[in-house]
Coordinates of C-alpha atoms and ligand atoms in Angstrom, one line a residue:
R4 CA 11.7 -48.2 -21.7
G5 CA 15.0 -46.4 -22.0
P6 CA 15.6 -42.8 -21.0
D7 CA 14.4 -40.3 -23.4
H8 CA 16.4 -37.4 -24.8
V9 CA 14.8 -34.7 -22.6
S10 CA 15.7 -36.6 -19.4
Q11 CA 19.4 -36.6 -20.5
L12 CA 19.6 -32.9 -20.6
P13 CA 21.6 -31.2 -17.8
P14 CA 19.5 -29.7 -15.1
E15 CA 20.3 -26.1 -16.0
T16 CA 19.1 -26.6 -19.6
L17 CA 16.0 -28.4 -18.4
L18 CA 15.3 -25.5 -16.0
R19 CA 15.7 -23.0 -18.9
L20 CA 13.1 -25.0 -20.9
L21 CA 10.7 -25.1 -17.9
G22 CA 10.9 -21.4 -17.7
Y23 CA 8.9 -21.1 -20.9
L24 CA 5.9 -23.1 -19.4
G25 CA 2.9 -21.7 -17.7
P26 CA 1.8 -22.7 -14.2
A27 CA -0.6 -25.5 -15.4
D28 CA 2.1 -27.1 -17.5
L29 CA 4.6 -26.9 -14.7
C30 CA 2.3 -28.8 -12.4
R31 CA 1.9 -31.5 -15.1
C32 CA 5.6 -31.7 -15.5
S33 CA 6.0 -32.1 -11.7
Q34 CA 4.1 -35.4 -12.0
V35 CA 6.5 -37.0 -14.5
C36 CA 9.2 -38.2 -12.1
R37 CA 11.0 -37.2 -8.9
R38 CA 13.8 -35.4 -10.8
W39 CA 11.3 -33.2 -12.7
A40 CA 9.2 -32.7 -9.5
A41 CA 12.3 -31.3 -7.8
L42 CA 13.2 -29.1 -10.8
T43 CA 9.7 -27.6 -11.0
R44 CA 10.0 -26.5 -7.4
T45 CA 12.8 -24.1 -8.3
G46 CA 12.1 -20.7 -6.9
S47 CA 13.0 -18.8 -10.1
L48 CA 10.0 -20.4 -11.8
W49 CA 7.5 -19.0 -9.2
R50 CA 8.5 -15.4 -8.6
H51 CA 5.1 -13.8 -9.5
L52 CA 1.9 -15.5 -8.5
Y53 CA -1.6 -14.8 -9.9
P54 CA -3.7 -17.7 -8.6
V55 CA -7.0 -15.9 -9.2
R56 CA -6.2 -15.3 -12.9
W57 CA -4.7 -18.8 -13.2
A58 CA -8.0 -20.2 -12.1
T59 CA -9.7 -18.5 -15.1
G60 CA -7.2 -20.0 -17.6
D61 CA -4.9 -16.9 -17.8
S62 CA -1.4 -18.2 -17.3
Y63 CA 0.4 -14.8 -17.0
Q64 CA 3.5 -15.0 -14.9
G65 CA 5.3 -11.7 -15.6
P66 CA 5.9 -8.9 -13.1
P67 CA 2.8 -7.0 -12.0
G68 CA 1.8 -3.6 -13.2
E69 CA 1.8 -3.9 -17.0
V70 CA -1.8 -5.2 -17.2
D71 CA -3.3 -3.8 -14.1
Q72 CA -6.5 -1.9 -14.8
E73 CA -9.4 -0.9 -12.5
P74 CA -12.2 -3.2 -13.8
N75 CA -15.6 -1.8 -14.5
E76 CA -18.4 -1.9 -12.0
E77 CA -20.4 -4.7 -13.8
W78 CA -17.4 -7.0 -13.6
V79 CA -16.9 -6.4 -9.9
R80 CA -20.6 -7.0 -9.3
S81 CA -20.3 -10.4 -11.0
R82 CA -17.4 -11.3 -8.8
Q83 CA -19.4 -10.4 -5.8
H84 CA -22.2 -12.5 -7.0
E85 CA -19.8 -15.5 -7.4
G86 CA -18.6 -14.8 -3.8
R87 CA -22.2 -14.9 -2.5
A88 CA -22.7 -18.2 -4.4
Y89 CA -19.6 -19.5 -2.7
Q90 CA -20.9 -18.5 0.7
H91 CA -23.9 -20.8 0.1
W92 CA -21.7 -23.6 -1.1
D93 CA -20.7 -26.3 1.3
E94 CA -18.1 -28.9 0.3
D95 CA -19.7 -31.6 2.4
A96 CA -23.3 -30.9 1.4
D97 CA -25.2 -31.4 -1.8
I98 CA -24.9 -28.4 -4.1
D99 CA -28.1 -26.7 -4.9
E100 CA -27.2 -25.3 -8.3
S101 CA -30.4 -23.3 -8.4
E102 CA -28.8 -21.0 -5.8
G103 CA -26.3 -19.7 -8.4
S104 CA -25.2 -20.3 -11.9
P105 CA -23.3 -23.6 -12.4
W106 CA -20.6 -21.6 -14.1
A107 CA -20.1 -19.4 -11.1
L108 CA -19.9 -22.3 -8.7
A109 CA -17.5 -24.1 -10.9
A110 CA -15.3 -21.0 -11.1
V111 CA -15.2 -20.5 -7.4
R112 CA -14.5 -24.2 -6.8
R113 CA -11.6 -24.1 -9.2
E114 CA -10.2 -21.0 -7.5
K115 CA -10.6 -22.4 -4.1
A116 CA -8.8 -25.6 -5.0
L117 CA -6.0 -23.7 -6.6
L118 CA -5.5 -21.5 -3.6
K119 CA -5.4 -24.5 -1.3
G120 CA -2.9 -26.2 -3.4
L121 CA -0.7 -23.1 -3.5
G122 CA -0.7 -22.8 0.3
Y123 CA -0.2 -26.4 1.1
H124 CA 2.1 -27.8 -1.6
L125 CA 3.8 -25.0 -3.6
L126 CA 4.6 -22.2 -1.2
P127 CA 6.3 -24.3 1.5
A128 CA 8.9 -25.2 -1.3
V129 CA 9.2 -21.9 -3.1
G130 CA 7.8 -19.2 -0.8
V131 CA 11.1 -17.6 0.0
S132 CA 11.6 -16.8 -3.7
V133 CA 8.1 -15.3 -4.3
R134 CA 8.2 -11.5 -4.9
S135 CA 4.6 -10.8 -6.1
L136 CA 1.3 -12.2 -4.8
V137 CA -1.8 -10.9 -6.5
L138 CA -5.1 -12.1 -5.1
A139 CA -7.2 -9.1 -6.2
Y140 CA -10.9 -9.8 -6.6
S141 CA -10.8 -13.3 -5.3
S142 CA -14.2 -14.4 -4.1
T143 CA -12.8 -17.3 -2.1
V144 CA -9.6 -16.2 -0.4
S145 CA -9.9 -16.1 3.4
S146 CA -7.9 -14.3 6.1
K147 CA -6.5 -17.7 7.2
M148 CA -5.2 -18.4 3.7
V149 CA -3.6 -15.0 3.4
R150 CA -2.0 -15.4 6.8
Q151 CA -0.5 -18.7 5.8
M152 CA 0.7 -17.4 2.5
L153 CA 2.4 -14.3 4.1
S154 CA 4.2 -16.4 6.6
L155 CA 5.6 -18.5 3.8
C156 CA 6.6 -15.5 1.6
P157 CA 8.9 -13.3 3.7
G158 CA 10.5 -11.7 0.6
L159 CA 7.3 -10.2 -0.9
S160 CA 7.6 -6.9 -2.5
H161 CA 4.2 -6.7 -4.2
L162 CA 0.9 -7.7 -2.5
D163 CA -2.5 -7.0 -4.0
L164 CA -5.6 -7.9 -2.0
T165 CA -8.0 -5.6 -3.8
Q166 CA -11.7 -6.2 -3.1
T167 CA -11.2 -9.3 -1.0
D168 CA -13.1 -10.2 2.2
I169 CA -10.0 -10.4 4.5
S170 CA -9.8 -8.9 8.0
D171 CA -7.0 -7.8 10.3
S172 CA -6.2 -11.3 11.3
A173 CA -4.7 -12.0 7.8
F174 CA -1.7 -10.0 8.8
D175 CA -0.9 -11.5 12.2
C176 CA 2.5 -12.8 11.0
W177 CA 3.5 -9.2 10.3
S178 CA 3.5 -8.4 14.0
L179 CA 6.8 -10.2 14.0
G180 CA 8.3 -8.0 11.3
A181 CA 8.0 -10.4 8.5
S182 CA 7.9 -8.2 5.3
P183 CA 10.8 -5.7 5.3
R184 CA 10.9 -5.6 1.4
L185 CA 7.3 -4.7 0.8
Q186 CA 7.0 -1.9 -1.8
H187 CA 3.5 -2.2 -3.1
L188 CA 0.4 -2.9 -0.9
D189 CA -3.1 -2.6 -2.4
L190 CA -6.0 -3.1 0.1
S191 CA -8.6 -1.2 -1.9
G192 CA -12.1 -2.3 -1.1
C193 CA -11.1 -4.4 2.0
G194 CA -13.8 -2.9 4.2
K195 CA -12.9 -5.1 7.2
I196 CA -9.4 -3.7 7.5
S197 CA -8.8 -1.4 10.5
D198 CA -6.0 0.4 12.3
Q199 CA -4.7 -3.0 13.5
T200 CA -3.5 -3.9 10.1
L201 CA -1.7 -0.5 9.7
R202 CA 0.1 -1.1 13.1
K203 CA 1.2 -4.6 12.0
L204 CA 2.3 -3.2 8.6
S205 CA 4.4 -0.6 10.4
V206 CA 6.1 -3.3 12.4
A207 CA 6.6 -5.5 9.4
L208 CA 8.4 -2.7 7.5
G209 CA 11.1 -2.4 10.2
N210 CA 12.6 0.6 11.9
L211 CA 14.7 3.3 10.3
P212 CA 17.6 4.4 12.4
A213 CA 16.9 7.6 14.4
P214 CA 18.5 10.7 12.8
Q215 CA 21.8 11.5 14.3
V216 CA 23.4 14.9 14.5
P217 CA 27.0 15.8 15.5
G218 CA 27.3 16.8 19.2
R219 CA 30.2 18.4 21.0
G220 CA 33.6 17.0 20.2
G221 CA 32.2 15.3 17.2
R222 CA 30.1 12.9 19.2
L223 CA 26.9 11.8 17.6
L224 CA 23.7 12.4 19.4
R225 CA 20.6 10.3 18.6
S226 CA 18.5 13.3 17.7
A227 CA 18.3 17.1 18.1
P228 CA 15.4 19.0 19.6
L229 CA 13.2 20.4 16.9
P230 CA 12.0 24.0 16.8
V231 CA 8.2 24.6 16.8
A232 CA 6.7 25.8 13.6
A233 CA 2.9 25.9 14.3
L234 CA 0.2 24.9 16.6
L235 CA -2.5 23.2 14.6
D236 CA -6.1 23.2 15.9
G237 CA -8.1 20.2 14.9
R238 CA -11.3 21.6 13.5
V239 CA -12.9 18.3 12.8
P240 CA -13.9 16.2 15.9
D241 CA -12.6 12.7 16.0
A242 CA -14.7 9.6 16.2
A243 CA -15.3 10.2 19.9
G244 CA -16.4 13.8 19.2
R245 CA -13.2 15.3 20.6
K246 CA -11.3 18.1 19.0
R247 CA -7.6 17.5 18.8
Q248 CA -4.5 19.6 18.5
A249 CA -1.2 19.0 17.0
I250 CA 2.2 20.7 17.1
V251 CA 4.1 21.0 13.8
F252 CA 7.9 20.9 14.3
R253 CA 10.3 22.4 11.8
A254 CA 12.8 19.6 11.3
P255 CA 16.3 20.7 10.0
A256 CA 17.3 19.2 6.7
P257 CA 20.3 16.9 6.9
G258 CA 23.4 18.8 6.2
G259 CA 21.8 22.0 5.1
P260 CA 20.4 25.3 6.6
A261 CA 17.0 24.9 4.9
P262 CA 14.3 23.3 7.0
G263 CA 13.3 19.7 6.2
P264 CA 9.7 18.3 6.2
P265 CA 7.8 19.2 9.4
R266 CA 7.1 16.7 12.1
V267 CA 3.7 16.5 13.7
W268 CA 3.0 15.7 17.4
L269 CA -0.7 14.8 18.0
L270 CA -2.1 15.8 21.3
D271 CA -4.6 13.7 23.1
P272 CA -7.2 15.7 25.1
L273 CA -7.2 13.1 27.7
E274 CA -3.4 13.6 28.4
L275 CA -3.3 16.8 30.4
A276 CA 0.5 16.8 30.3
D277 CA 0.3 17.0 26.6
I278 CA -2.1 19.9 26.7
E279 CA 0.2 21.8 29.1
D280 CA 3.2 21.1 26.9
A281 CA 1.2 22.4 23.9
A282 CA 0.4 25.6 25.7
E283 CA 4.1 26.0 26.6
W284 CA 5.1 25.4 23.0
G285 CA 2.5 27.9 21.8
R286 CA 4.0 30.6 24.1
R287 CA 7.4 30.0 22.8
R288 CA 6.2 30.2 19.2
A289 CA 4.3 33.4 20.0
G290 CA 7.7 34.8 21.1
G291 CA 9.0 34.8 17.6
D292 CA 10.4 32.1 15.4
T293 CA 8.1 30.9 12.6
R294 CA 10.5 30.9 9.8
G295 CA 10.3 27.3 8.8
L296 CA 6.5 27.3 8.5
T297 CA 5.8 26.8 4.8
G298 CA 2.4 25.2 5.6
A299 CA 1.2 28.6 7.0
S300 CA -2.3 27.6 6.0
L301 CA -2.4 25.3 9.0
E302 CA -2.8 28.0 11.5
G303 CA -5.6 30.2 10.4
G304 CA -7.8 27.5 8.8
S305 CA -7.1 28.7 5.3
S306 CA -5.5 26.5 2.7
S307 CA -4.1 29.3 0.6
T308 CA -0.6 29.5 -0.6
S309 CA 1.4 32.1 -2.4
C310 CA 3.1 29.8 -4.9
C311 CA 2.9 30.9 -8.5
C312 CA 2.2 27.4 -9.7
R313 CA -0.9 26.9 -7.6
R314 CA -3.3 24.5 -9.2
S315 CA -6.9 23.6 -8.6
R316 CA -7.5 20.4 -6.7
R317 CA -8.6 17.8 -9.2
R318 CA -11.8 16.6 -7.6
A319 CA -13.4 13.5 -8.9
H320 CA -10.3 12.8 -10.9
R321 CA -10.7 9.1 -11.5
T322 CA -8.1 7.1 -13.3
A323 CA -6.9 3.5 -13.3
L324 CA -4.9 3.5 -10.1
S325 CA -2.2 1.1 -10.9
A326 CA -1.9 2.0 -14.5
S327 CA -1.5 5.7 -13.6
F328 CA 1.1 4.9 -11.0
L329 CA 3.0 2.8 -13.4
Q330 CA 2.9 5.6 -15.9
H331 CA 4.4 7.9 -13.3
R332 CA 7.2 5.4 -12.5
L333 CA 8.1 4.9 -16.2
S334 CA 8.2 8.6 -17.0
A335 CA 10.0 9.6 -13.8
A336 CA 13.3 8.5 -15.3
A337 CA 12.7 10.4 -18.5
A338 CA 11.9 13.5 -16.6
A339 CA 14.9 13.3 -14.3
G340 CA 16.8 15.9 -16.3
G341 CA 14.1 18.5 -15.9
G342 CA 10.8 19.4 -17.5
D343 CA 7.3 18.3 -16.6
G344 CA 6.9 14.9 -15.0
P345 CA 3.5 13.5 -13.9
G346 CA 2.5 15.6 -11.0
G347 CA 5.3 18.0 -11.8
R348 CA 5.0 21.6 -12.7
D349 CA 6.4 24.3 -14.9
S350 CA 10.2 24.4 -14.7
S351 CA 9.9 28.2 -14.3
C352 CA 8.0 27.7 -11.1
C353 CA 9.4 29.5 -8.0
S354 CA 9.7 26.1 -6.3
G355 CA 12.2 24.8 -8.7
P356 CA 12.3 22.1 -11.4
A357 CA 9.7 19.4 -11.7
A358 CA 9.7 17.1 -8.7
P359 CA 7.2 15.6 -6.4
R360 CA 6.6 18.1 -3.6
T361 CA 6.8 17.7 0.1
K362 CA 5.2 19.9 2.7
N363 CA 8.0 22.3 2.6
G364 CA 8.5 22.2 -1.1
G365 CA 11.7 20.1 -1.0
P366 CA 12.4 17.6 -3.7
C367 CA 11.8 13.9 -3.2
P368 CA 14.7 11.5 -3.1
P369 CA 15.9 10.3 -6.5
E370 CA 14.6 7.1 -8.0
G371 CA 16.6 4.1 -6.9
P372 CA 17.1 1.8 -4.1
P373 CA 14.9 2.4 -1.0
S374 CA 16.2 3.6 2.3
Q375 CA 19.2 1.8 3.6
G376 CA 19.5 0.7 7.2
P377 CA 22.5 -0.4 9.2
G378 CA 24.5 -2.9 7.2
G379 CA 22.9 -1.9 4.0
A380 CA 19.6 -3.7 4.7
C381 CA 16.6 -2.0 3.1
T382 CA 14.0 -0.7 5.5
R383 CA 10.5 0.7 5.1
P384 CA 10.7 0.8 1.2
L385 CA 6.9 1.0 0.7
R386 CA 6.2 3.1 -2.4
F387 CA 2.5 2.4 -3.1
L388 CA -0.2 2.1 -0.5
S389 CA -3.9 2.1 -1.3
L390 CA -6.5 2.0 1.5
S391 CA -9.4 3.1 -0.8
G392 CA -12.7 2.1 0.7
C393 CA -11.1 1.0 4.0
H394 CA -13.7 3.0 6.0
Q395 CA -12.6 1.8 9.4
V396 CA -9.2 3.3 9.3
T397 CA -8.7 6.3 11.6
D398 CA -6.0 8.8 12.5
A399 CA -4.5 6.3 14.9
G400 CA -3.7 3.9 12.0
L401 CA -2.1 6.7 10.0
R402 CA -0.1 7.6 13.1
A403 CA 1.3 4.1 13.3
L404 CA 2.5 4.4 9.7
S405 CA 4.3 7.6 10.5
Q406 CA 6.2 6.1 13.3
R407 CA 9.4 4.0 13.2
G408 CA 10.9 6.4 10.7
G409 CA 7.8 7.1 8.6
L410 CA 7.5 6.0 4.9
P411 CA 10.5 7.7 3.2
S412 CA 9.9 6.1 -0.2
L413 CA 6.1 6.4 -0.4
E414 CA 5.0 8.1 -3.6
H415 CA 1.4 6.9 -4.0
L416 CA -1.1 7.1 -1.2
N417 CA -4.9 6.5 -1.7
L418 CA -7.1 7.2 1.2
S419 CA -10.4 7.7 -0.7
G420 CA -13.3 6.6 1.3
C421 CA -11.5 6.5 4.6
L422 CA -14.4 8.3 6.3
L423 CA -12.9 8.5 9.8
V424 CA -9.6 10.2 9.1
T425 CA -9.2 13.9 9.7
E426 CA -6.8 16.6 8.5
V427 CA -4.8 16.2 11.6
G428 CA -4.1 12.5 10.9
L429 CA -3.4 13.2 7.3
Q430 CA -0.9 15.9 8.2
E431 CA 0.9 13.6 10.6
L432 CA 1.3 10.9 8.0
V433 CA 2.2 13.3 5.1
S434 CA 4.9 14.9 7.3
A435 CA 6.6 11.5 7.4
C436 CA 6.3 10.8 3.7
P437 CA 8.8 13.2 2.0
A438 CA 8.6 11.5 -1.4
L439 CA 4.8 11.7 -1.7
N440 CA 3.6 12.8 -5.1
D441 CA 0.5 15.0 -5.0
E442 CA -0.6 13.6 -8.3
H443 CA -1.0 10.2 -6.6
F444 CA -2.3 11.4 -3.2
Y445 CA -6.0 10.8 -2.9
Y446 CA -8.3 11.6 0.0
C447 CA -11.9 12.8 0.8
D448 CA -12.9 16.0 -0.9
N449 CA -14.6 17.1 2.3
I450 CA -11.4 17.3 4.2
D451 CA -9.3 20.5 3.9
G452 CA -6.1 18.6 4.5
P453 CA -2.4 18.8 3.5
H454 CA -1.6 19.7 -0.1
A455 CA -5.3 20.6 -0.6
D456 CA -4.6 22.6 -3.7
T457 CA -2.6 20.1 -5.5
A458 CA -3.5 16.6 -4.2
S459 CA -6.0 14.6 -6.2
G460 CA -9.5 14.3 -4.9
C461 CA -11.5 11.3 -3.8
Q462 CA -11.5 8.5 -6.3
N463 CA -14.7 6.8 -5.1
L464 CA -17.2 9.5 -6.0
Q465 CA -18.6 7.6 -9.0
C466 CA -17.7 4.2 -7.6
G467 CA -20.6 2.0 -6.7
F468 CA -18.7 -0.6 -4.8
R469 CA -16.4 1.3 -2.5
A470 CA -17.1 3.6 0.5
C471 CA -17.5 7.3 -0.1
C472 CA -19.1 10.0 2.0
R473 CA -20.8 11.3 -1.2
S474 CA -22.1 8.1 -2.6
G475 CA -25.6 8.5 -3.8
E476 CA -25.3 12.3 -4.5
Ligands
LIG529 FE1 -15.3 10.3 -1.2 FE2 -15.5 12.0 0.9 S1 -14.9 9.9 0.9 S2 -15.7 12.5 -1.1

């Protein structure tokens, strides 16, 4: 048989045509001949991966965000049921279909096969081109699979592992600093995640260069000593029953007289040197200077502020997380010229035009490329982080995120259901997130933490499948 017309097309035209096909059709095309097999392994055809949805027959391949919605509880329960059915399923044993519905078993088998094929055949060829990996609500994905996928996809910017059964070992490759482009990480409902994952994440995001200030003779020093703004007493004991203290530093804003976001130094009661230092800092502060303390509420245990635009904290304000965040991102550009943005405020407010607020009321950096490191390389560009229901996370994990330069681009932070974090840990992390938008900042209603008047409350109050200290009330 002679060559057909399609095979005579130049490769760039053929590639253009392949771009209109879904993942299942691409796989079929790869079996036509070697030339087509090579073409279907072109990275641009596999930028956004949704294997869990593909296993259900949905062939969506566009960028994430446009269709993300928090599913209802009944749907999540059905996925958990499928997961349990899968637990009883053994590839090498006879399947007792009375244990679960045949449809559920067939669905999980299909999903499992697709995930295996992805990890063993597709990602080794196209992994470097992958930007989005969405495994949300998978009932079959394991930590080993995620670990393999992450090691093959170093350029990921969007990772969604919502409501999966993964543990800290899934992120082992991040210890080597393997994901410096990550902008969106959703670990909602991953109850096995602990501080270890946050430490690995912090390493994976890379290091921001230390702030430099001009010294004598124009020489640059690595950093300047920071004046003390407050001594914060931890009123909530930590997991070990110890009360902690922290010092809040007033950091100078780069190039201006106004103070920048405060820095927080946590004190460990077991470190006597730290305690003595704290006493010394406290004496110095008692001697006078408290000008930079805009979070005056920290000291006396009161969360009041004198701002004219004070709003009540929106407790139990439940929205679709990702959809809400997308809405914020879309309208941010429209609001750039002034007016009310999501999470913004009246333009006549004493704090200035609508802008996401930091601890000291300063505006967040403009929309655009994330922080630039030496040589123009992006570092720590994380904008979205959800740890909702990750009940093992503690202040130590939040501290790991605030180190290495903090999270300068973070706008959305969900810590609903993180039962072990305290106001001290929250304060430390928030002080390293100058772009954080209160509208998209969620944590337990029982904590009187940073931005208490304007941050959103816990999102898990009415949620039957994620941790919350008030579940059952
Ligand atoms: Fe939900 Fe405390 S974790 S209110």
